[in-house]
Structures are given as C-alpha cells and as structure tokens.
Coordinates of C-alpha atoms in Angstrom, one line a residue:
X280 CA 153.2 220.7 237.0
X281 CA 149.9 222.6 237.5
X282 CA 147.6 221.8 240.4
X283 CA 144.0 221.7 239.5
X284 CA 141.6 223.1 242.1
X285 CA 138.3 221.3 242.1
X286 CA 135.2 222.8 243.5
X287 CA 134.2 221.3 246.8
X288 CA 130.8 219.8 246.5
X289 CA 128.3 218.2 248.9
X290 CA 125.3 216.0 248.7
X291 CA 121.9 217.8 248.8
X292 CA 121.1 216.3 252.2
X293 CA 124.3 218.0 253.6
X294 CA 123.4 221.3 252.0
X295 CA 119.8 221.1 253.3
X296 CA 121.1 220.5 256.8
X297 CA 123.5 223.5 256.5
X298 CA 120.6 225.6 255.2
X299 CA 118.3 224.4 258.0
X300 CA 115.6 223.1 255.7
X301 CA 113.8 219.8 255.2
X302 CA 115.3 218.1 252.2
X303 CA 112.1 216.5 250.9
X304 CA 110.5 219.9 250.7
X305 CA 113.2 221.4 248.5
X306 CA 112.8 221.7 244.7
X307 CA 113.6 218.5 242.6
X308 CA 116.6 220.2 240.9
X309 CA 118.1 220.9 244.4
X310 CA 117.5 217.3 245.6
X311 CA 118.8 215.6 242.4
X312 CA 122.1 217.5 242.0
X313 CA 125.2 218.3 244.0
X314 CA 125.8 221.6 245.7
X315 CA 129.1 223.4 245.5
X316 CA 130.5 225.5 248.3
X317 CA 130.0 228.6 246.2
X318 CA 126.4 227.7 245.5
X319 CA 125.8 227.1 249.2
X320 CA 127.3 230.5 250.1
X321 CA 125.1 232.1 247.4
X322 CA 122.0 230.4 248.8
X323 CA 122.9 231.6 252.3
X324 CA 123.6 235.2 251.3
X325 CA 120.8 235.7 248.8
X326 CA 118.2 233.0 249.3
X327 CA 115.8 232.3 246.5
X328 CA 112.1 232.6 247.2
X329 CA 111.7 228.8 247.7
X330 CA 114.3 228.8 250.4
X331 CA 112.8 231.9 252.1
X332 CA 109.4 230.2 252.0
X333 CA 110.7 227.0 253.5
X334 CA 112.5 228.8 256.3
X335 CA 109.3 230.9 257.0
X336 CA 106.6 228.2 256.8
X337 CA 108.3 224.8 256.7
X338 CA 108.0 222.0 256.8
X339 CA 111.0 222.2 259.1
X340 CA 113.5 219.4 259.9
X341 CA 113.5 218.0 263.4
X342 CA 116.4 220.1 264.7
X343 CA 114.5 223.3 263.7
X344 CA 111.3 222.0 265.2
X345 CA 113.0 221.2 268.4
X346 CA 114.6 224.7 268.6
X347 CA 111.3 226.4 267.9
X348 CA 109.6 224.4 270.6
X349 CA 112.5 224.8 273.1
X350 CA 113.1 221.1 273.5
X351 CA 115.8 218.6 272.5
X352 CA 115.5 216.3 269.5
X353 CA 115.2 213.4 271.9
X354 CA 112.4 215.3 273.6
X355 CA 110.5 215.5 270.3
X356 CA 110.8 211.8 269.9
X357 CA 109.6 211.2 273.5
X358 CA 106.6 213.4 272.6
X359 CA 105.8 211.3 269.5
X360 CA 107.0 213.9 267.0
X361 CA 109.0 212.1 264.4
X362 CA 108.1 213.9 261.2
X363 CA 108.8 217.4 259.9
X364 CA 106.3 220.1 261.0
X365 CA 105.2 223.3 259.5
X366 CA 105.3 226.6 261.3
X367 CA 101.5 226.5 261.7
X368 CA 101.7 223.0 263.3
X369 CA 104.5 224.2 265.6
X370 CA 102.4 227.3 266.7
X371 CA 99.4 225.0 267.2
X372 CA 101.5 222.8 269.5
X373 CA 102.7 225.8 271.4
X374 CA 99.2 227.0 271.9
X375 CA 97.9 223.6 272.9
X376 CA 100.9 223.1 275.3
X377 CA 100.5 219.4 275.9
X378 CA 101.9 217.8 279.0
X379 CA 104.9 216.3 277.2
X380 CA 105.9 219.6 275.8
X381 CA 105.7 221.4 279.2
X382 CA 107.8 218.5 280.7
X383 CA 110.4 218.6 277.9
X384 CA 110.7 222.4 278.1
X385 CA 111.3 222.1 281.9
X386 CA 113.9 219.4 281.3
X387 CA 115.7 221.5 278.6
X388 CA 115.7 224.5 281.0
X389 CA 117.4 222.3 283.7
X390 CA 119.9 221.0 281.2
X391 CA 120.8 224.6 280.2
X392 CA 121.1 225.7 283.8
X393 CA 123.4 222.8 284.6
X394 CA 125.6 223.6 281.6
X395 CA 126.0 227.2 282.8
X396 CA 126.8 226.0 286.3
X397 CA 129.4 223.6 285.0
X398 CA 131.0 226.3 282.8
X399 CA 131.1 228.8 285.6
X400 CA 132.7 226.2 287.9
X401 CA 135.4 225.3 285.3
X402 CA 136.1 229.0 284.7
X403 CA 136.5 229.5 288.5
X404 CA 138.8 226.5 288.7
X405 CA 140.9 227.9 285.8
X406 CA 141.1 231.3 287.4
X407 CA 142.1 229.8 290.8
X408 CA 144.8 227.6 289.0
X409 CA 146.2 230.7 287.3
X410 CA 146.3 232.7 290.5
X411 CA 148.1 229.8 292.4
X412 CA 150.6 229.3 289.6

C-alpha cells in the first residue's frame, strides 16, 4: 500500500499573517486561492514585488503597526487605531506623538522591564535550586 503525501495548504489569511501583511491589500489571486507550505516558503525567501512593496509601505496589519509604534495591540485599540495603517501614516503618528501614544509606549516599556525582572528572578531561583540539590 502506497501512502500519498499531500501538500500542506493554508488559507490566504493564515499565509498573510505569517508573511506579516494586510490580507485585503494583497493581490486578488493571493486572496482567492490557497497557499501551500512550499509557496509560502518561496514567498518568504524570494518575495515578489507586490510583497516587498506591502512590507515597505503598507498598509500594515495591526500587529505590525503596534510593533512599529512600540505599543501593544490593545494599546492601539485604546488609542482609537482599529484599521490598517501605511508606513507614512505610522511615521506621521510618531512625529505627532499624541498623548495616548506616549502613554502606551511608557506602559509597554514597563511591561518589558517587568518581564525581564521576572525572567531574571526565575533564573536565579533555578540556579539556587540546582546549587542546593
């Protein structure tokens, strides 16, 4: 009996998420088909012009917008940003530096600092436990 290996495929939304692009801005043929693992790998290693353009100028999905602004996705929502933004719009927001953005960046910095503190504390506890064992 022969086993048939089928190509692993994913929905366009999943592929767009993995590529870090806004699905609605991708070409129709990308949105309307399915993407195999091999196609996804090819897009990642040798991106076509449309993909390079989307990554460079957007519109960008919310996780990318949040990362570029240095805030969380929740912080974006609290700031009233619910749609995809272009690189130009993100740069304008950075230049404008509204109060909500400054506040969310400070919050994100505190979250990161706390995560580092907790990790260091856990590592110290593990080291102490190994030493005492």
